[in-house]
Coordinates of C-alpha atoms in Angstrom, one line a residue:
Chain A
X1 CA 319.8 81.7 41.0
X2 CA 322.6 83.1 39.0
X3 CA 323.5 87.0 38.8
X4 CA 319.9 87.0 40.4
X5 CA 321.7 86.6 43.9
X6 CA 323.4 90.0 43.5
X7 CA 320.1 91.5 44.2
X8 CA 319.3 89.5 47.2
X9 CA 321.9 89.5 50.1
X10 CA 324.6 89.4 47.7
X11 CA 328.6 88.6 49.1
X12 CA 330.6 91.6 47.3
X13 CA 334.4 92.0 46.7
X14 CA 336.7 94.8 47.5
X15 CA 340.3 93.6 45.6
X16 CA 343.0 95.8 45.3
X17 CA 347.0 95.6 45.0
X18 CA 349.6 98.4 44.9
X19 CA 351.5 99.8 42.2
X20 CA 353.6 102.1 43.2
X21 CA 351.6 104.7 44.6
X22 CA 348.5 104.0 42.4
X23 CA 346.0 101.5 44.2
X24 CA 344.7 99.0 41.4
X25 CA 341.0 98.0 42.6
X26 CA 338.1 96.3 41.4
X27 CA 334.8 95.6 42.6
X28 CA 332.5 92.8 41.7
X29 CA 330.5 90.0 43.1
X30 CA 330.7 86.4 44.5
X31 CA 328.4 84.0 43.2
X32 CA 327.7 80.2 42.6
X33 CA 329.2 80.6 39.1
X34 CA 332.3 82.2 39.7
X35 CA 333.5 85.8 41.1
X36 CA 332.5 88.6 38.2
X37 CA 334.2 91.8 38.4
X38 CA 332.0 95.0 37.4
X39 CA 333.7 98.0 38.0
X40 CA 337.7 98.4 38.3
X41 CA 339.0 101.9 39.4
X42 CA 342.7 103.2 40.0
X43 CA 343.5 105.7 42.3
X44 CA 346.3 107.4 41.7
X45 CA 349.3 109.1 44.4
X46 CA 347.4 111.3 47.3
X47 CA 344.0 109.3 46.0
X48 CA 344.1 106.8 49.2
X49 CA 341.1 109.0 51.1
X50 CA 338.9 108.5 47.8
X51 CA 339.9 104.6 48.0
X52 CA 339.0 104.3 51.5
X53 CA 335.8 106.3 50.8
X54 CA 334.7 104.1 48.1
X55 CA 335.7 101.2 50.3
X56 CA 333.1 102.7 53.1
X57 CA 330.3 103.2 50.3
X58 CA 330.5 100.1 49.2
X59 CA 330.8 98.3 53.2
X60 CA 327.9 100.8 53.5
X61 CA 325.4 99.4 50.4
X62 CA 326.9 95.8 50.3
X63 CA 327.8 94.6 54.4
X64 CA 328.9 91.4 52.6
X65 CA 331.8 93.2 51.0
X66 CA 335.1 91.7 51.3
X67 CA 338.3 92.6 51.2
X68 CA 341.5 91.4 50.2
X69 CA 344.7 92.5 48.9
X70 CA 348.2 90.2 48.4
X71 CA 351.0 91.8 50.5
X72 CA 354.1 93.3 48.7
X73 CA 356.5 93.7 51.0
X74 CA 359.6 92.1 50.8
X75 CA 360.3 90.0 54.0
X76 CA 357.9 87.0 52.8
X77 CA 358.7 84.0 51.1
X78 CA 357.6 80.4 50.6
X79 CA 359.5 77.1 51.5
X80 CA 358.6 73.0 49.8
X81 CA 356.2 70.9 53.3
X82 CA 354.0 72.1 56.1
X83 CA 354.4 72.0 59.4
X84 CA 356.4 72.4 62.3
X85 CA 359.9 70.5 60.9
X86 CA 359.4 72.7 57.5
X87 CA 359.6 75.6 59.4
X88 CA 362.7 74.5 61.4
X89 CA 364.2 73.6 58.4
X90 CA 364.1 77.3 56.4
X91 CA 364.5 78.6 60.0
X92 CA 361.0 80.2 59.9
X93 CA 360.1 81.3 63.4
X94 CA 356.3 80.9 63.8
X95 CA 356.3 83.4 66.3
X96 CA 357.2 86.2 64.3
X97 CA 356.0 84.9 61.1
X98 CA 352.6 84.3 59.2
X99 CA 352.2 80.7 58.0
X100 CA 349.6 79.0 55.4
X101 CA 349.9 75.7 54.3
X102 CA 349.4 75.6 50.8
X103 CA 348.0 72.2 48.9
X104 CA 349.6 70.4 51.8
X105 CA 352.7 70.5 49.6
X106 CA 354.4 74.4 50.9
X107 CA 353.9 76.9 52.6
X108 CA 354.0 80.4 51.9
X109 CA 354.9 83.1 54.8
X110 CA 355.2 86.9 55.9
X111 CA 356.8 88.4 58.4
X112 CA 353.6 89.3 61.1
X113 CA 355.3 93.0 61.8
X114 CA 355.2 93.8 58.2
X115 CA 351.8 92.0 58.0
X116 CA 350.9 94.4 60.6
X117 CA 352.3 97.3 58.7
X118 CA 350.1 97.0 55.9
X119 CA 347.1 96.5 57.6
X120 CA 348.3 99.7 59.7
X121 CA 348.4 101.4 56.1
X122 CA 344.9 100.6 55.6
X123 CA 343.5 101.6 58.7
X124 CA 340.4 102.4 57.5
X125 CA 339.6 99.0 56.4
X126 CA 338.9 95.8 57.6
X127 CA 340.8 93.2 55.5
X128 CA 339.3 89.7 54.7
X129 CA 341.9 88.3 52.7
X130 CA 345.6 88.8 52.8
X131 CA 347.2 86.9 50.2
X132 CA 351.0 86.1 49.8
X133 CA 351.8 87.2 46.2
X134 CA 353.8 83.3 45.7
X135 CA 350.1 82.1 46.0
X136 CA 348.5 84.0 43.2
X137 CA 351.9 83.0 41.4
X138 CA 352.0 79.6 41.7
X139 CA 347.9 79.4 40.5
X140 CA 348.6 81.6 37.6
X141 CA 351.8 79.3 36.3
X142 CA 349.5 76.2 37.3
X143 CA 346.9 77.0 35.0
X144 CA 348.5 77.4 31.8
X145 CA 349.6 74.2 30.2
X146 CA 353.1 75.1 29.9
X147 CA 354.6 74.0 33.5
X148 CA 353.1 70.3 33.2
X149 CA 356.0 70.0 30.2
X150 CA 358.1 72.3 31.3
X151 CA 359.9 73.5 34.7
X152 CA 359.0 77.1 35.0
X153 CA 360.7 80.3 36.8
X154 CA 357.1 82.7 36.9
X155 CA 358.0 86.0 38.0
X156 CA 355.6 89.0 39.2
X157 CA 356.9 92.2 38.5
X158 CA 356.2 95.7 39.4
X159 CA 358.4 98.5 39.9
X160 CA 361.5 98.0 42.5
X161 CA 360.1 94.8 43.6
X162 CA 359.3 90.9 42.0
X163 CA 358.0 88.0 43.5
X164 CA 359.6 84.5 41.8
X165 CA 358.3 81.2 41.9
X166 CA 359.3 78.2 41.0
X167 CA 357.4 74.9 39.6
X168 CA 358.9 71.8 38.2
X169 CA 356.5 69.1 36.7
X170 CA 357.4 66.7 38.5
X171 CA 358.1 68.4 42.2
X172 CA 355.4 71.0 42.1
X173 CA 356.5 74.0 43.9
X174 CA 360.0 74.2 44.6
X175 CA 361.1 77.9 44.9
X176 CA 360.0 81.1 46.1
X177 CA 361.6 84.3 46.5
X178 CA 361.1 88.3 46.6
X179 CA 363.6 90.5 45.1
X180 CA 363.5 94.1 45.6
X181 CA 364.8 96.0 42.5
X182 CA 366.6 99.3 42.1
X183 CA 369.6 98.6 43.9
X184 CA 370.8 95.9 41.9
X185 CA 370.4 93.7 44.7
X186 CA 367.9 91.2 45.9
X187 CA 366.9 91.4 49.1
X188 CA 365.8 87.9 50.0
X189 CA 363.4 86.6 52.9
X190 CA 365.2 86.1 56.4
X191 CA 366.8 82.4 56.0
X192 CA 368.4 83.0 52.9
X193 CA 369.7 86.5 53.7
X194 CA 371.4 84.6 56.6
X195 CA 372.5 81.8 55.0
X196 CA 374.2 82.9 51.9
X197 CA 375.9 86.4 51.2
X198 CA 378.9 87.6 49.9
X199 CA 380.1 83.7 49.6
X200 CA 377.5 83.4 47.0
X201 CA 378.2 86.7 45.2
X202 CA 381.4 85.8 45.1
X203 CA 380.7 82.5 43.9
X204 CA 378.8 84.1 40.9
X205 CA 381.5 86.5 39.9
X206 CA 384.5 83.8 40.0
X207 CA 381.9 81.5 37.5
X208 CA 381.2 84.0 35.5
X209 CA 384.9 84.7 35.1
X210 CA 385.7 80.5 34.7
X211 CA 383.0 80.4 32.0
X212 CA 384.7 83.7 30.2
X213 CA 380.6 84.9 30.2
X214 CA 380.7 88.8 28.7
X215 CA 379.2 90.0 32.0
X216 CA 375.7 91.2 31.2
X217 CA 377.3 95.0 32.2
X218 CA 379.3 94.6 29.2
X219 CA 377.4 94.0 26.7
X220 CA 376.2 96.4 24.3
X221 CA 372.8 96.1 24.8
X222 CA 372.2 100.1 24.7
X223 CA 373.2 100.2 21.2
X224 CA 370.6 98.0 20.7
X225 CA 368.4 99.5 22.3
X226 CA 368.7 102.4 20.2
X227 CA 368.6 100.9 17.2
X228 CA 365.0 100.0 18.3
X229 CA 363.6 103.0 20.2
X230 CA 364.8 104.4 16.7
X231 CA 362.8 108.2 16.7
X232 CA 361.2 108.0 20.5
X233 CA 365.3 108.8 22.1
X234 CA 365.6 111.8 20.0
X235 CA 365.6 114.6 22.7
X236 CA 367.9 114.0 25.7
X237 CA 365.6 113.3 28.4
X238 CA 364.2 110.4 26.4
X239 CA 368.0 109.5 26.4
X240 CA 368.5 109.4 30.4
X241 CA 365.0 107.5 30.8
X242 CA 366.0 104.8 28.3
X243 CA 369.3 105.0 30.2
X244 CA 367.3 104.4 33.8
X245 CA 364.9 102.2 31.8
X246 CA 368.2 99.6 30.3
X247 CA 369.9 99.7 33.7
X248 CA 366.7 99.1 35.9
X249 CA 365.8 96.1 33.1
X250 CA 369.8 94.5 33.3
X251 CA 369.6 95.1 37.2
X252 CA 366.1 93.2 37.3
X253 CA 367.4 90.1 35.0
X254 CA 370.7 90.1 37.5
X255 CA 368.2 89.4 40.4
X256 CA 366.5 87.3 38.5
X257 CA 369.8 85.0 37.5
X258 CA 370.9 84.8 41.1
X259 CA 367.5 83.8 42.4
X260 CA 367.7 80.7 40.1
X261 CA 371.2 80.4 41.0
X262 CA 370.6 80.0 44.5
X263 CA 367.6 77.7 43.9
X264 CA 370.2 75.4 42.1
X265 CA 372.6 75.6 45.1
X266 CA 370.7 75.4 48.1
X267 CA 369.9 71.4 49.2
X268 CA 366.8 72.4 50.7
X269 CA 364.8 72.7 47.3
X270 CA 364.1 70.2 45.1
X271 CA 366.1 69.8 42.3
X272 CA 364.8 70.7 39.1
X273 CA 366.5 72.1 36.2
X274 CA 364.3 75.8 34.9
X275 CA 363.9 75.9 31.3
X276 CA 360.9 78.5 31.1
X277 CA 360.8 82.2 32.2
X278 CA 357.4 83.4 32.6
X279 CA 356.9 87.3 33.5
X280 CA 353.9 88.7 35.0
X281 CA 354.5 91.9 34.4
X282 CA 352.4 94.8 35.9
X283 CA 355.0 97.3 34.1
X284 CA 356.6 97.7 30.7
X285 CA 359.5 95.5 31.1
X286 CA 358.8 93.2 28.3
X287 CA 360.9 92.3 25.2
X288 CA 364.2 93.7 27.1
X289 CA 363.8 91.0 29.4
X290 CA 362.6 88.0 27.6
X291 CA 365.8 89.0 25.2
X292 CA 367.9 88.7 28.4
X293 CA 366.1 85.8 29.2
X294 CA 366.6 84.4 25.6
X295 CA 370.1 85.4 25.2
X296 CA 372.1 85.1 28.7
X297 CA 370.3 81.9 30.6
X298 CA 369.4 80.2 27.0
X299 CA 365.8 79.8 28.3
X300 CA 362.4 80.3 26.6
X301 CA 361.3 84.2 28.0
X302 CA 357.7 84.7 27.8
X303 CA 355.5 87.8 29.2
X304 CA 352.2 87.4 30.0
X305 CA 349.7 90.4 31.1
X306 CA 349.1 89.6 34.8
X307 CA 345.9 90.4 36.4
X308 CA 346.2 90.3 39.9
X309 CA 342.8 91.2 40.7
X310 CA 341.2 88.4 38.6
X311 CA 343.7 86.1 40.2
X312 CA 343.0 87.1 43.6
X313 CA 339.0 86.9 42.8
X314 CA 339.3 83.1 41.8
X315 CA 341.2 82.2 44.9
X316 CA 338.7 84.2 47.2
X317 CA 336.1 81.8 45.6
X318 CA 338.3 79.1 45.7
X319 CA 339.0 79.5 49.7
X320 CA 335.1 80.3 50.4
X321 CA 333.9 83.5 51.8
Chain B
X1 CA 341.1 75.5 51.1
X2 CA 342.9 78.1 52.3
X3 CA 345.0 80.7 50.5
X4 CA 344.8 83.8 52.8
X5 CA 347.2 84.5 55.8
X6 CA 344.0 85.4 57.7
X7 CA 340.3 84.4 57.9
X8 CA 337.5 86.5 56.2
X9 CA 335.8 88.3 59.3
X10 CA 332.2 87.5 59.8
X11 CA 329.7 89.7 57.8
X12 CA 326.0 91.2 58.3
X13 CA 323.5 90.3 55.9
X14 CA 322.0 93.4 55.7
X15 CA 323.4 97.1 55.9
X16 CA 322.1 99.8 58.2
X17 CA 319.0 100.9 56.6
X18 CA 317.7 98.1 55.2
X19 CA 318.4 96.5 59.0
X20 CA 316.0 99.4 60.0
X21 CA 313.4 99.0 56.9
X22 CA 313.4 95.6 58.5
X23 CA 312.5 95.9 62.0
X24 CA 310.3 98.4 60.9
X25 CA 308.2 95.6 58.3
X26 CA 308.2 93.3 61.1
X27 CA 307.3 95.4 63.6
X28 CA 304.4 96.4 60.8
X29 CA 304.1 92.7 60.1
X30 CA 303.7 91.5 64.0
X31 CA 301.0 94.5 64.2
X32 CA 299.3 93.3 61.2
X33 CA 299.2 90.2 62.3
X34 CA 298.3 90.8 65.8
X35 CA 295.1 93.2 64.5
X36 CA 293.9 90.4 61.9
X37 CA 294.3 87.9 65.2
X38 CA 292.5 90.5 67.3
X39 CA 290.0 90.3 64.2
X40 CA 289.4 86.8 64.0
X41 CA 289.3 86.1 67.6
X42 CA 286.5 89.2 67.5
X43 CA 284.9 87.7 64.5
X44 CA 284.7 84.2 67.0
X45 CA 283.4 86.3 69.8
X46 CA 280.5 87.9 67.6
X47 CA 279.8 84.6 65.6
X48 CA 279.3 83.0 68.8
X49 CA 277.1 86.3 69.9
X50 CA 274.8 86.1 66.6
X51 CA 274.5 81.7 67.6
X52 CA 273.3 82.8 71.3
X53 CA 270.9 85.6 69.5
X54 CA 269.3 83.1 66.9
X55 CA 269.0 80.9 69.5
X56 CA 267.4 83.1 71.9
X57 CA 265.3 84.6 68.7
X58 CA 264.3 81.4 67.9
X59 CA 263.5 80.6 71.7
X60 CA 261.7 84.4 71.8
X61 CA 259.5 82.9 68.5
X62 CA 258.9 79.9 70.3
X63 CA 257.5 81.7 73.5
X64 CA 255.6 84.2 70.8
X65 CA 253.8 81.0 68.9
X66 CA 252.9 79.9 72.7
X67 CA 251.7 82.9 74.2
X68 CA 249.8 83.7 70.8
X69 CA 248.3 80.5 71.4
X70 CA 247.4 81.0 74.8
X71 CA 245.8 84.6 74.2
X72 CA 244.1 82.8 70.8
X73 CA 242.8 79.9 73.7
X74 CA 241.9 82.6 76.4
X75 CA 240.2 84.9 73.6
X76 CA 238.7 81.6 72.6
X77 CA 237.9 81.0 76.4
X78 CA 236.5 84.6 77.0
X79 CA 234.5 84.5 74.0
X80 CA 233.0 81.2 75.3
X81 CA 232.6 83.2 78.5
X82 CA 230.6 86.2 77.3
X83 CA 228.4 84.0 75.3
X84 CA 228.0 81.4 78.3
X85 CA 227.5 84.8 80.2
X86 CA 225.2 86.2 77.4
X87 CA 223.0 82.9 77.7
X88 CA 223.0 83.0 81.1
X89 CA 221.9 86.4 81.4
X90 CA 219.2 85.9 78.6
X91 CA 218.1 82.4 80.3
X92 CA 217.8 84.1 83.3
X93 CA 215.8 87.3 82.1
X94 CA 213.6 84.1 80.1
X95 CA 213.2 82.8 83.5
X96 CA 212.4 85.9 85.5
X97 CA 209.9 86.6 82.7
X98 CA 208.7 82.6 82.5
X99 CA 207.8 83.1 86.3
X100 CA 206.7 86.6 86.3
X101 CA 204.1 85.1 83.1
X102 CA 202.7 82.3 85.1
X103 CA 199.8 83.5 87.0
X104 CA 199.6 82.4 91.0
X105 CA 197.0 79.7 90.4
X106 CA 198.5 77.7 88.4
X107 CA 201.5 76.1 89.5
X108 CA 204.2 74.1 87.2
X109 CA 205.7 71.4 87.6
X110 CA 208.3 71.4 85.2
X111 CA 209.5 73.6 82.6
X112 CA 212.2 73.0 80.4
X113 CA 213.4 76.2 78.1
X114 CA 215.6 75.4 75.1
X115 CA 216.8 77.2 72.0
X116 CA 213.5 76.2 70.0
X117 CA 211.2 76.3 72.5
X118 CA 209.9 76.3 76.1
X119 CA 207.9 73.4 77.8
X120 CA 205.9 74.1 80.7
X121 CA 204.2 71.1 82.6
X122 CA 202.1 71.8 85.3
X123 CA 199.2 72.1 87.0
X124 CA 196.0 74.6 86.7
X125 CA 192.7 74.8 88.4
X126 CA 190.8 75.4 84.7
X127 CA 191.6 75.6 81.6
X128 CA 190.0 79.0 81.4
X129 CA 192.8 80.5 83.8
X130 CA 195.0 79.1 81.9
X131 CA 194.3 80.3 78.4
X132 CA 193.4 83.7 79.7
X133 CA 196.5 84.2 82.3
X134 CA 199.0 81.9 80.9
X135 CA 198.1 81.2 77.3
X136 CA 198.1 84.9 76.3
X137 CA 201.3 86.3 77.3
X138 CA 203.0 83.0 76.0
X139 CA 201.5 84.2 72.5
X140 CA 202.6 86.9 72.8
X141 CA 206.3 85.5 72.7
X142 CA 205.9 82.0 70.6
X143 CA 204.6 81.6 67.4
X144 CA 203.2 78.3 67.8
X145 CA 201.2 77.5 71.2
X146 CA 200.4 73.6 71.6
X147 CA 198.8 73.0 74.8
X148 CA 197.7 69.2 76.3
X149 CA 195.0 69.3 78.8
X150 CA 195.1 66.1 81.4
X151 CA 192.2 65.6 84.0
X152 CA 193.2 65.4 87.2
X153 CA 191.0 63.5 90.1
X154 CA 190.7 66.6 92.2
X155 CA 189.2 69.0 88.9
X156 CA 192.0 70.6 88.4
X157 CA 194.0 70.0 84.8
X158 CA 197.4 68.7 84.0
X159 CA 198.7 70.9 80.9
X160 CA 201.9 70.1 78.9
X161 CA 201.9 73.5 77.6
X162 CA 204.8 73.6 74.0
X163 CA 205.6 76.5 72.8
X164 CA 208.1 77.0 69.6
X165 CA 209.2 80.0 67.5
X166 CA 210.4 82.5 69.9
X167 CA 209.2 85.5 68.4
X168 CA 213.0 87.5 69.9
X169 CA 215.1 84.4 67.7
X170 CA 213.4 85.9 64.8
X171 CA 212.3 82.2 63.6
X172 CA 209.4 82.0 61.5
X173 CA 206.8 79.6 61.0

């Protein structure tokens, strides 16, 4: 049958994800061979009504359309097992919590009120799939060669928010977290924010101090930075957005650090020792962080041009419409 | 395998309009269908018709063949008739005539009239009366006169009077 069956009856795809403001979408079709998207489109801030419009043309031509989306928010995460005593041990409440079993292996969750929110978002449209942005994570790190050699911290990045995942060889999954940016801080799902605080934090600061580590603050990584940027941080305003830009960046690869720190210290995860960073970057983060990466944690840094919408296209043919 | 915190939601096959082009082919379809049924059901009916029609055509020529038959018999029949009738009438007129010929002193005994001829037997008292009252008017009618004179005890004559070529047949010696 082939791209024949996009003529007769054929089973469509709305996929989208949020940047920002801007709505990343695509459109394209399900068939035996694989998903194939035709058209992408990007709707910028105020542009939700044209989204939603577009959505309704397309329900209105193709009825098999569906839709599916992964959710950013930040109270989700993703513990190692399935099941009832996995739950009780990350002290996920199924009551209040979305829960898919994954491989059998983990689970990835989202808080259903924040689920809810989302979909509220999107009134005007009926979503098929919702997936949890660990899941298109962990299949992106799975295909590439690198994580059956190596145990590998894959991170999803867009502005003021990432998503990190990690996969050991030998354990598979082992750790999942979502760190929202800006503040310095990472906000982490609802055990861990319980769990471990300002002990932690503290923790970090008195081992930094024991190792005599230049704090990454310290460093002169602005000068740098300069050095590089060269002509483009002529005029001043160029100056304070390389400013915002280095701080966001050293605030980022802070998060970043004390999300594999905690992996190393909590019992519940398997133990695996990261040696990879892998950054699926939506942004412009790059070489600043895989120099970070490089130069603070001794790890290989790598960025790799994420395509949600591609991702999220395999899996929707993967799970079966 | 699943992925997705919820389940795809059940889709239609077909949007509005093409839902509507639909019902509207079948409806087409089902009337189509029903009009080439009405058709061939008619088609049956008359089929059957034009069967009952050559039969009875071919019952009609049968009856036709008969009755021309019978009306060839009864012209055949009434032909017969008139002729029989025609004879009849003739032999009757000969007869009249035969008896209005013979004279009242002779008397016959027989006479027998056929197509070729008439034969009279009978009785006279001479043979004068006879040749002159008898003989003549039969002459007059038949060619050929052959008369047989036998004596009789009491002087009277026996005659076996033959007489051929009916001069009305139009036979000649």
């Amino acid at each position: 049958m082939g791209k024949l069956q996009r003529y007769f009856w054929p089973k469509s795809l709305l996929l989208f994800y949020l940047r920002d403001e801007t709505i990343e979408a695509a459109f394209g079709y399900l068939e035996k061979d694989g998903p194939d998207l035709v058209e992408r489109r990007r709707f910028g801030p105020g542009e939700k009504g044209r989204f939603e419009a577009w959505y309704r043309e397309l329900a209105e031509i193709y009825p098999q359309t569906y839709v599916g989306t992964f959710l950013e928010t930040v109270k989700q995460g993703a513990f190692p097992g399935c099941g009832p005593r996995a739950w009780q041990m990350f002290g996920i409440e199924s009551a209040l919590n979305n829960v898919v079993c994954i491989d059998g292996k983990w689970s990835a969750y989202v808080s259903s009120v924040e689920m809810k929110w989302f979909e509220q978002r999107f009134k005007a449209m009926t979503f098929d799939y919702l997936f949890s942005p660990f899941v298109l994570l962990y299949t992106s790190i799975r295909r590439h060669e690198t994580w059956r050699r190596q145990c590998c911290c894959a991170v999803l990045h867009r502005k003021g928010l990432a998503f990190l995942v990690i996969v050991s060889p030998d354990e598979g999954f082992c750790y999942a977290q979502a760190l929202a940016l800006g503040s310095g801080d990472a906000v982490l799902d609802g055990t861990l924010a319980t769990d471990e605080t300002e002990e932690e934090l503290a923790f970090d600061l008195d081992m930094l101090d024991e190792e005599d580590v230049e704090p990454i603050e310290d460093v002169d990584v602005f000068g740098e930075f300069k050095e590089e940027s060269g002509e483009s941080a002529e005029s001043e305003a160029g100056d304070e957005n390389a400013l915002e830009m280095l701080e966001y960046n050293l605030n980022f690869f802070e998060a970043i650090k004390e999300a594999i720190e905690r992996f190393y210290k909590d019992d519940r995860y398997p133990r695996a020792f990261v040696e990879r960073v892998v950054l699926y970057d939506l942004e412009e983060t790059g070489d600043d962080f895989v120099r970070y990466v490089e130069d603070e944690l001794f790890m290989e840094g790598a960025v790799v041009h994420a395509d949600p919408l591609q991702i999220m296209a395999e899996l929707v043919a993967e799970e079966g419409a | 395998m699943r992925y997705s915190f919820i389940h795809p939601k059940p889709k239609r096959r077909l949007d509005r309009e093409s839902r509507l082009l639909g019902v509207f082919f079948v409806i087409t379809l089902l009337m189509v269908v029903g009009f080439s049924l009405f058709l061939w059901i008619k088609k049956g009916m008359l089929v059957d018709e034009i069967g009952q029609m050559d039969g009875e055509i071919r019952h009609f020529k049968e009856e036709r063949a008969d009755y021309n038959r019978q009306i060839e018999r009864i012209l055949a029949l009434s032909g017969k008739y008139e002729a029989i009738q025609t004879g009849n009438t003739l032999l009757k007129e000969s007869i009249r005539n035969l008896f209005d010929l013979v004279p009242d002193q002779i008397t016959l005994t027989k006479a027998m009239l056929n197509r070729d001829g008439l034969v009279l037997y009978g009785v006279t008292p001479t043979k004068e009366v006879y040749n002159y009252l008898l003989l003549a008017p039969l002459k007059s009618v038949f060619q050929r006169n052959t008369t047989t004179f036998y004596p009789l005890k009491n002087g009277w004559w026996r005659f076996v009077s033959v007489n051929e070529g009916s001069m009305e047949s139009g036979e000649e010696e």
